[in-house]
mmCIF file of C-alpha atoms and ligand atoms in Angstrom:
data_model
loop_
_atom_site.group_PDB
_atom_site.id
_atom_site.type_symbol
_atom_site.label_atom_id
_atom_site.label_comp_id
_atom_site.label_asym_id
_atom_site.label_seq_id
_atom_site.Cartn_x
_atom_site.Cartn_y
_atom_site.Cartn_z
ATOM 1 C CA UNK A 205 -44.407 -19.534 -5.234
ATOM 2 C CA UNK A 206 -42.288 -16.995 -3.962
ATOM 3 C CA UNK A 207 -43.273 -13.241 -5.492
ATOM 4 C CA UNK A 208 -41.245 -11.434 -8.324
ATOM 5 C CA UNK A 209 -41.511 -8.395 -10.145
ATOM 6 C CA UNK A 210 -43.073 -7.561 -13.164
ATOM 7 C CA UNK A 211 -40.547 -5.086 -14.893
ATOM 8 C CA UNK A 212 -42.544 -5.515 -17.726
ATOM 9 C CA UNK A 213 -46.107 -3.757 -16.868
ATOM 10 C CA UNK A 214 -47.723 -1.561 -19.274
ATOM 11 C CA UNK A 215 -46.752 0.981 -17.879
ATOM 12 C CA UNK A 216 -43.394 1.279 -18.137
ATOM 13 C CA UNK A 217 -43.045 -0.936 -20.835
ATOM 14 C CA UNK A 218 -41.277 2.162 -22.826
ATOM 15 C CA UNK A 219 -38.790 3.124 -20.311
ATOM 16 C CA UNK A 220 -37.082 -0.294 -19.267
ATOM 17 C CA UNK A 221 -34.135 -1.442 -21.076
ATOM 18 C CA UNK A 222 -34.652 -4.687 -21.973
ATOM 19 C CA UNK A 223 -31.629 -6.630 -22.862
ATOM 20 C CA UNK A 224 -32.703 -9.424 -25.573
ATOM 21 C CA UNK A 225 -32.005 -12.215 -23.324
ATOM 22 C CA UNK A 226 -33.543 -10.821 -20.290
ATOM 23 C CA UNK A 227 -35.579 -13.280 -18.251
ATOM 24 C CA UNK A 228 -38.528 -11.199 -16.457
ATOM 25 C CA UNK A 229 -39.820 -14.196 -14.387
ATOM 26 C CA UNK A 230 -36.432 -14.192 -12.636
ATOM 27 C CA UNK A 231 -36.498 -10.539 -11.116
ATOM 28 C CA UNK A 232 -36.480 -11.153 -7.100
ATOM 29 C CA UNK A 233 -38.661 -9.634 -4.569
ATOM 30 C CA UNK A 234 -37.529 -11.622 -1.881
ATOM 31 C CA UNK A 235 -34.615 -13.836 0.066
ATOM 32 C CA UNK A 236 -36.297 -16.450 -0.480
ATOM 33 C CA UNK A 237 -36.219 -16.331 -4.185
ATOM 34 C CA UNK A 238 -33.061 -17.731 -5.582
ATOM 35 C CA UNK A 239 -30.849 -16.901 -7.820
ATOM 36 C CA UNK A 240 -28.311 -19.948 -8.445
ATOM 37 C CA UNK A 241 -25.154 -19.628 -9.816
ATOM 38 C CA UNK A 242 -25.321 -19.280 -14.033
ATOM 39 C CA UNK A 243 -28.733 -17.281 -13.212
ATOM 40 C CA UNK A 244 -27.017 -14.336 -15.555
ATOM 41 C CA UNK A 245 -25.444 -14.822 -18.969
ATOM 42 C CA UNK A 246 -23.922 -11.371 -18.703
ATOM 43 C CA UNK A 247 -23.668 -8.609 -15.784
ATOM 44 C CA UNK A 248 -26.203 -6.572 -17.943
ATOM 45 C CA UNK A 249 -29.297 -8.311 -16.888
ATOM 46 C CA UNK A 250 -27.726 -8.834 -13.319
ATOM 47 C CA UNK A 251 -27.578 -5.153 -13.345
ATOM 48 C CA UNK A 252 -31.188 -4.838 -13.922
ATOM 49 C CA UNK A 253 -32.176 -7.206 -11.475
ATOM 50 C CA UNK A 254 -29.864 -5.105 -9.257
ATOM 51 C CA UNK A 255 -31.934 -2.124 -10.155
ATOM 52 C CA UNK A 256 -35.297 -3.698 -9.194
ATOM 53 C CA UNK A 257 -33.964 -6.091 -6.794
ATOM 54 C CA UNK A 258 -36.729 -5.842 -3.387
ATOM 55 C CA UNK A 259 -34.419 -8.827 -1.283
ATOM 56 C CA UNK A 260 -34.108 -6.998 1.707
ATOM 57 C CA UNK A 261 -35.431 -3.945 3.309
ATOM 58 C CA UNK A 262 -32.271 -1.613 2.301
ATOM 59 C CA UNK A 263 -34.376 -1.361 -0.766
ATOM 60 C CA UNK A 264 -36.932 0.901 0.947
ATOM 61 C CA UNK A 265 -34.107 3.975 2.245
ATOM 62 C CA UNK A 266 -31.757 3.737 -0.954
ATOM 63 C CA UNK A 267 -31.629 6.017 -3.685
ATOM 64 C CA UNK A 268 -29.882 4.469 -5.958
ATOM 65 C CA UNK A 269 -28.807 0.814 -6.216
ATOM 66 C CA UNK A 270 -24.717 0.642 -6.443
ATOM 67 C CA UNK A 271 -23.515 -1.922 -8.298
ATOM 68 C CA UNK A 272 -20.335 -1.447 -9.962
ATOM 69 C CA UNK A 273 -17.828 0.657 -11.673
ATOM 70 C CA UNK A 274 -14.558 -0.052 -13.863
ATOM 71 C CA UNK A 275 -13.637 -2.434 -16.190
ATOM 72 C CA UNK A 276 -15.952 -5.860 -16.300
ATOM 73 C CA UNK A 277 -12.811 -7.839 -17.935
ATOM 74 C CA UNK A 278 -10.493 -6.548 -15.225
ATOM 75 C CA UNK A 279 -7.889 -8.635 -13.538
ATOM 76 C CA UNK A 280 -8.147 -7.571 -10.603
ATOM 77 C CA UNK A 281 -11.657 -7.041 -8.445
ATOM 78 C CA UNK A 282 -11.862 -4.748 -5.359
ATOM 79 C CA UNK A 283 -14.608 -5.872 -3.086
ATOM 80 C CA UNK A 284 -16.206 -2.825 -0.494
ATOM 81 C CA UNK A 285 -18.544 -2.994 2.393
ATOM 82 C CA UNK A 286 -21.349 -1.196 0.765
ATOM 83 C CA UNK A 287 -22.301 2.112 -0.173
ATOM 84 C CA UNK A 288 -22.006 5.417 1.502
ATOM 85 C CA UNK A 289 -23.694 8.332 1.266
ATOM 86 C CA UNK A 290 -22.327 9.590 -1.907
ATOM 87 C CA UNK A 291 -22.179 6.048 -3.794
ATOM 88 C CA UNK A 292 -26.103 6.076 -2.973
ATOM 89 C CA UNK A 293 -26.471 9.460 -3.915
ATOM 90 C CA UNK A 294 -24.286 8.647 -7.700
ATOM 91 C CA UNK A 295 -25.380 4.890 -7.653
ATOM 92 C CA UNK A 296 -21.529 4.252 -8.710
ATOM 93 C CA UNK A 297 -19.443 2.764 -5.529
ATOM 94 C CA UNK A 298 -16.241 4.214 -4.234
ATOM 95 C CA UNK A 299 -16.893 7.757 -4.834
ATOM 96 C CA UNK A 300 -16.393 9.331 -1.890
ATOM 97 C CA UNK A 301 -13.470 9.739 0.218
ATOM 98 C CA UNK A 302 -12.489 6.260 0.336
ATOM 99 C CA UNK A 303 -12.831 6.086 -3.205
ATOM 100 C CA UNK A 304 -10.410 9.021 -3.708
ATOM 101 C CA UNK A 305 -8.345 7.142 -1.083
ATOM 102 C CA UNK A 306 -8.718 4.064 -2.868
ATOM 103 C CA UNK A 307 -7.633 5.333 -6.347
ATOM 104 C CA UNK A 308 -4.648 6.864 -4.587
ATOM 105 C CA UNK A 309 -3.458 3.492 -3.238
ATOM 106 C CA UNK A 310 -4.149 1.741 -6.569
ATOM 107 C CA UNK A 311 -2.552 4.619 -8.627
ATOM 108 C CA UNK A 312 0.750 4.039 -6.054
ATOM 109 C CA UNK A 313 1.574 0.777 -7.777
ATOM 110 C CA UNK A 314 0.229 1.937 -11.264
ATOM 111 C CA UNK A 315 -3.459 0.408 -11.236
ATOM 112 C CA UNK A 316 -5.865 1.848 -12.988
ATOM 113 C CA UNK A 317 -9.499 2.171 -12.217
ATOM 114 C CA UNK A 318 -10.366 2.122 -15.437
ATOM 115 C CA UNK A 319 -8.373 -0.695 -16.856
ATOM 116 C CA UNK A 320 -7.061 -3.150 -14.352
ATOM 117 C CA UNK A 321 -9.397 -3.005 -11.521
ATOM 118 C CA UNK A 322 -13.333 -3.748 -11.310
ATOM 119 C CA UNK A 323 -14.942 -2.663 -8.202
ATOM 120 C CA UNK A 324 -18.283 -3.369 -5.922
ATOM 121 C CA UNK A 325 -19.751 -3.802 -2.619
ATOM 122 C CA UNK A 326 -21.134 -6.802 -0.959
ATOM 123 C CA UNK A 327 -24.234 -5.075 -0.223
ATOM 124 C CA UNK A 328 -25.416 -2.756 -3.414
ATOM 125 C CA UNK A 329 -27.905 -0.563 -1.169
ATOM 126 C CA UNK A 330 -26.619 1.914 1.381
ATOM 127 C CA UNK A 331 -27.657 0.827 5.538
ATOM 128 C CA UNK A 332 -28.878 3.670 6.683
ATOM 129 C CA UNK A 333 -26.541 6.005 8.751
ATOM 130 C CA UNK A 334 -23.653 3.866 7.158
ATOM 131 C CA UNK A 335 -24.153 1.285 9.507
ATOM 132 C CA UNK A 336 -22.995 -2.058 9.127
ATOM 133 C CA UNK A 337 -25.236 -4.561 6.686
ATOM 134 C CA UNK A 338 -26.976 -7.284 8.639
ATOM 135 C CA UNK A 339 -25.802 -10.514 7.977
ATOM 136 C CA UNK A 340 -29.588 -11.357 6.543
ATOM 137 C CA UNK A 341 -28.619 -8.324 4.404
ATOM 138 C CA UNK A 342 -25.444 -9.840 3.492
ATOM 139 C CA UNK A 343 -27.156 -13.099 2.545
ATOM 140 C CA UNK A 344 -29.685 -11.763 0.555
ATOM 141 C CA UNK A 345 -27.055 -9.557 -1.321
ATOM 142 C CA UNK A 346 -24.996 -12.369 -1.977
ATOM 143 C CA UNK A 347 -25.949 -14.259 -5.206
ATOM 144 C CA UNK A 348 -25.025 -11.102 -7.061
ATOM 145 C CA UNK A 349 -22.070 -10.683 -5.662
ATOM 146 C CA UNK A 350 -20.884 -14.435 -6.307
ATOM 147 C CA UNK A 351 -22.416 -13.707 -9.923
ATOM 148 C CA UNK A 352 -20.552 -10.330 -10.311
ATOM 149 C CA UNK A 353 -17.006 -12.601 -9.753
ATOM 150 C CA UNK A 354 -18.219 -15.816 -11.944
ATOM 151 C CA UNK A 355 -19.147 -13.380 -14.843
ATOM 152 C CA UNK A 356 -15.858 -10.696 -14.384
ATOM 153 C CA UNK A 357 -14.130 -14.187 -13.190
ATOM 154 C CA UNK A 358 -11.162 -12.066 -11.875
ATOM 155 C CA UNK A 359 -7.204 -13.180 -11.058
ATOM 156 C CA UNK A 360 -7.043 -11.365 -8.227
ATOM 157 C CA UNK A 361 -9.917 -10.301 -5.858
ATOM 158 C CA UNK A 362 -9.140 -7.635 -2.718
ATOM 159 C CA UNK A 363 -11.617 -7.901 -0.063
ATOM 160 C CA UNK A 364 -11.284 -4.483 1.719
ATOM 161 C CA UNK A 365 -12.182 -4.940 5.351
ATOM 162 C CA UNK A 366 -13.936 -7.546 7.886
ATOM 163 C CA UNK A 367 -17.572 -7.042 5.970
ATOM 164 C CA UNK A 368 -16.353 -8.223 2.409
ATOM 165 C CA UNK A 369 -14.377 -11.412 4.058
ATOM 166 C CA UNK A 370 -17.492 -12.042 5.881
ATOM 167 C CA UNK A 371 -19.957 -11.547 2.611
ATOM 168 C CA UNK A 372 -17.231 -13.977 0.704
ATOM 169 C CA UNK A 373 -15.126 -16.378 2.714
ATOM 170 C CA UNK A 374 -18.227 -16.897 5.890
ATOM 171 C CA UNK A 375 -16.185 -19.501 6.910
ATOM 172 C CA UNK A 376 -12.937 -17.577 7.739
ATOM 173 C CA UNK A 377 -13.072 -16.403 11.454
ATOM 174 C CA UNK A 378 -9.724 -14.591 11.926
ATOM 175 C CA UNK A 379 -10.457 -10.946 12.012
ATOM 176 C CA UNK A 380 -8.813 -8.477 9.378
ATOM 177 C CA UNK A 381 -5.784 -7.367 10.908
ATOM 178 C CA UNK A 382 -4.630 -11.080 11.126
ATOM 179 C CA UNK A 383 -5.094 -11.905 7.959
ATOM 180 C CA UNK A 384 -4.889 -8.607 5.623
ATOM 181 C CA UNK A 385 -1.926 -9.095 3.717
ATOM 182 C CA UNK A 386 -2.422 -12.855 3.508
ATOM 183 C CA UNK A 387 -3.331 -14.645 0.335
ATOM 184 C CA UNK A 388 -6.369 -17.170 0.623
ATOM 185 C CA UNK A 389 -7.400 -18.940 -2.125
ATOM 186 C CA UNK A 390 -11.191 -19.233 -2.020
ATOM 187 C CA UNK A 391 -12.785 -20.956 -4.981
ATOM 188 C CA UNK A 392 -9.620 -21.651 -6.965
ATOM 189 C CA UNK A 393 -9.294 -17.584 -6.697
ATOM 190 C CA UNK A 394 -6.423 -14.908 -5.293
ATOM 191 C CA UNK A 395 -7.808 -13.281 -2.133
ATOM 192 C CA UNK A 396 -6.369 -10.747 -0.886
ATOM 193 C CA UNK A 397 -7.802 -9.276 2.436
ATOM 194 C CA UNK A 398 -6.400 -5.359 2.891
ATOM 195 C CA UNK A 399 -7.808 -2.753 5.616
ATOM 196 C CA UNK A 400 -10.839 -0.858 4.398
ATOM 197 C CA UNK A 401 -9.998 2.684 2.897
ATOM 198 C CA UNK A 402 -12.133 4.262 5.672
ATOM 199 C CA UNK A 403 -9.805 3.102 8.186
ATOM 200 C CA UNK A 404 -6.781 4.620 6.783
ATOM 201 C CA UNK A 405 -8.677 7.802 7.188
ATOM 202 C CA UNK A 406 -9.102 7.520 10.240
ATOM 203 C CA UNK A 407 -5.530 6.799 10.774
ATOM 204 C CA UNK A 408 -3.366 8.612 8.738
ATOM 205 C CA UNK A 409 -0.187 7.978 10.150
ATOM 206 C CA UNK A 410 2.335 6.056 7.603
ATOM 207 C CA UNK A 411 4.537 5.022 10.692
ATOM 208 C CA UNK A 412 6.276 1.607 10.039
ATOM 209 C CA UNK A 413 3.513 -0.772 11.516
ATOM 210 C CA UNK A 414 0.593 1.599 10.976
ATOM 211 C CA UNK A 415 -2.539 1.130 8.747
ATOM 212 C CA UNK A 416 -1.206 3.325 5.710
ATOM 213 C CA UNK A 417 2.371 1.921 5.621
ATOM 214 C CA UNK A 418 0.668 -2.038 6.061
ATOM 215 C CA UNK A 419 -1.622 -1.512 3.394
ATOM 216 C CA UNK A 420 1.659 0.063 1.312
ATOM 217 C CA UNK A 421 3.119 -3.218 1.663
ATOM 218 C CA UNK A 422 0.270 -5.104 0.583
ATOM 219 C CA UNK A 423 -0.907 -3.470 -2.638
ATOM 220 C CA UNK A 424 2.699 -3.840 -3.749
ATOM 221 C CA UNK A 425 2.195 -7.472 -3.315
ATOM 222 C CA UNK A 426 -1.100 -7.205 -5.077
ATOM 223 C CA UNK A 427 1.144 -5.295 -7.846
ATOM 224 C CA UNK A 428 3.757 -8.393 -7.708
ATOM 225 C CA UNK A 429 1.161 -11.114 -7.985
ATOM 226 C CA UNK A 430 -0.738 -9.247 -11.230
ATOM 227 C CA UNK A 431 2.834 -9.310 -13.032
ATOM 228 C CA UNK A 432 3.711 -12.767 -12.036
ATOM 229 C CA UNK A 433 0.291 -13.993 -13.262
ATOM 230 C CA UNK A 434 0.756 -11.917 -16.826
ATOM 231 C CA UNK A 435 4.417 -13.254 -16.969
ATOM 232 C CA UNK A 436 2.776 -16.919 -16.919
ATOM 233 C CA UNK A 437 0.339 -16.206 -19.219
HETATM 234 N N1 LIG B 1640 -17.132 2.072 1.274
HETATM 235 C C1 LIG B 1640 -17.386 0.891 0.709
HETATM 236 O O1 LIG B 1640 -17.114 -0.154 1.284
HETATM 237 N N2 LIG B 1640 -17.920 0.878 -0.491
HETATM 238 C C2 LIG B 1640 -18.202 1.987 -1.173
HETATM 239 O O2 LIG B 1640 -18.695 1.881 -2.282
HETATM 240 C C3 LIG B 1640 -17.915 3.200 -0.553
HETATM 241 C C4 LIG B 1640 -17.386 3.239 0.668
#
């Protein structure tokens, strides 16, 4: 029997919130403990779990456990790496400067954090030093992640940079500067591969052909898809 967590010891009995539907046996100390898809009813118990999760060993240098901001009946879900120093530091992800970065490039086509866009990480603990997840991390991540997009069940999701088309579409070897821009349809969903925020820092030249100016032309085809999917609806 694989181990799980007790949230519900005596001792902090008092603290934990405890949604009414909450499931205690199902709270995961391990890989090997599955969570199959339909596990959550709502992303408030995921959340929990997320808070206790003990899956991998990224559990033992985070701080806080990231798992989403913006609107959970958004169109439109942004998909990260995982989170930085700050994100660990605020437990919210896209904080920092690709977050500013990122609100910029949503704002440029009239998105809205807050309204239109949900947003979260493949991996919801920081790797130390920022360094890549693992793939085991990845894998052990990556029920909640394919939970997150059943329960926010989103029109259009942007997978920003090689790690989140890795953690989603496995299957899809072409690396991100083939295919960002590109729509895949993965699941019956939208995909939209783009270049990771971080990158366009690095590279801040918006010379035709150049990281900033590409990923201009792709959020305003993320901007032309949302309005042709509201026009049909
Ligand atoms: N980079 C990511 O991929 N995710 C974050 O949350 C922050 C930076």
């Amino acid at each position: 029997m694989p181990e799980q967590i007790d949230l519900f010891s005596a001792s902090d009995i008092e603290a934990t919130p405890t949604p009414t539907d909450f499931d205690p046996d199902k709270i995961p100390t391990s890989a090997s403990v599955p969570i199959p898809p339909g596990t959550y009813d709502s992303l408030t118990p995921l959340a929990v779990h997320c808070k206790s999760c003990q899956r991998c060993e990224l559990a033992q240098t985070r701080t806080n456990v990231v798992v989403s901001r913006g609107n959970p009946n958004a169109p439109i879900m942004v998909i990260g790496e995982g989170p930085g120093q700050q994100e660990d530091e605020q437990g919210l992800p896209f904080v920092g400067r690709s977050g500013q970065l990122l609100e910029k490039i949503l704002g440029a086509v009239r998105l809205d954090t807050e309204k239109d866009v949900y947003i979260c990480n493949i991996v919801k603990c920081r790797p130390p030093g920022n360094r890549n997840p693992l793939a085991s991390e990845i894998n052990a991540c990556r029920p909640y992640i394919l939970e997150q997009i059943r329960l926010v069940d989103p029109k259009i999701i942007l997978l920003t940079g090689a790690t989140a088309v890795k953690g989603i579409i496995p299957s899809e070897k072409r690396g991100i500067t083939k295919i960002r821009g590109t729509w895949i349809e993965w699941e019956g969903r939208q995909c939209m591969p783009i270049l990771h925020p971080a990158y366009l820092l690095r590279n801040p030249s918006r010379d035709p052909g150049k990281p900033k100016w590409l990923m201009w032309q792709d959020i305003q085809a993320v901007r032309a898809k949302l309005d042709e999917i509201r026009a049909k609806a």
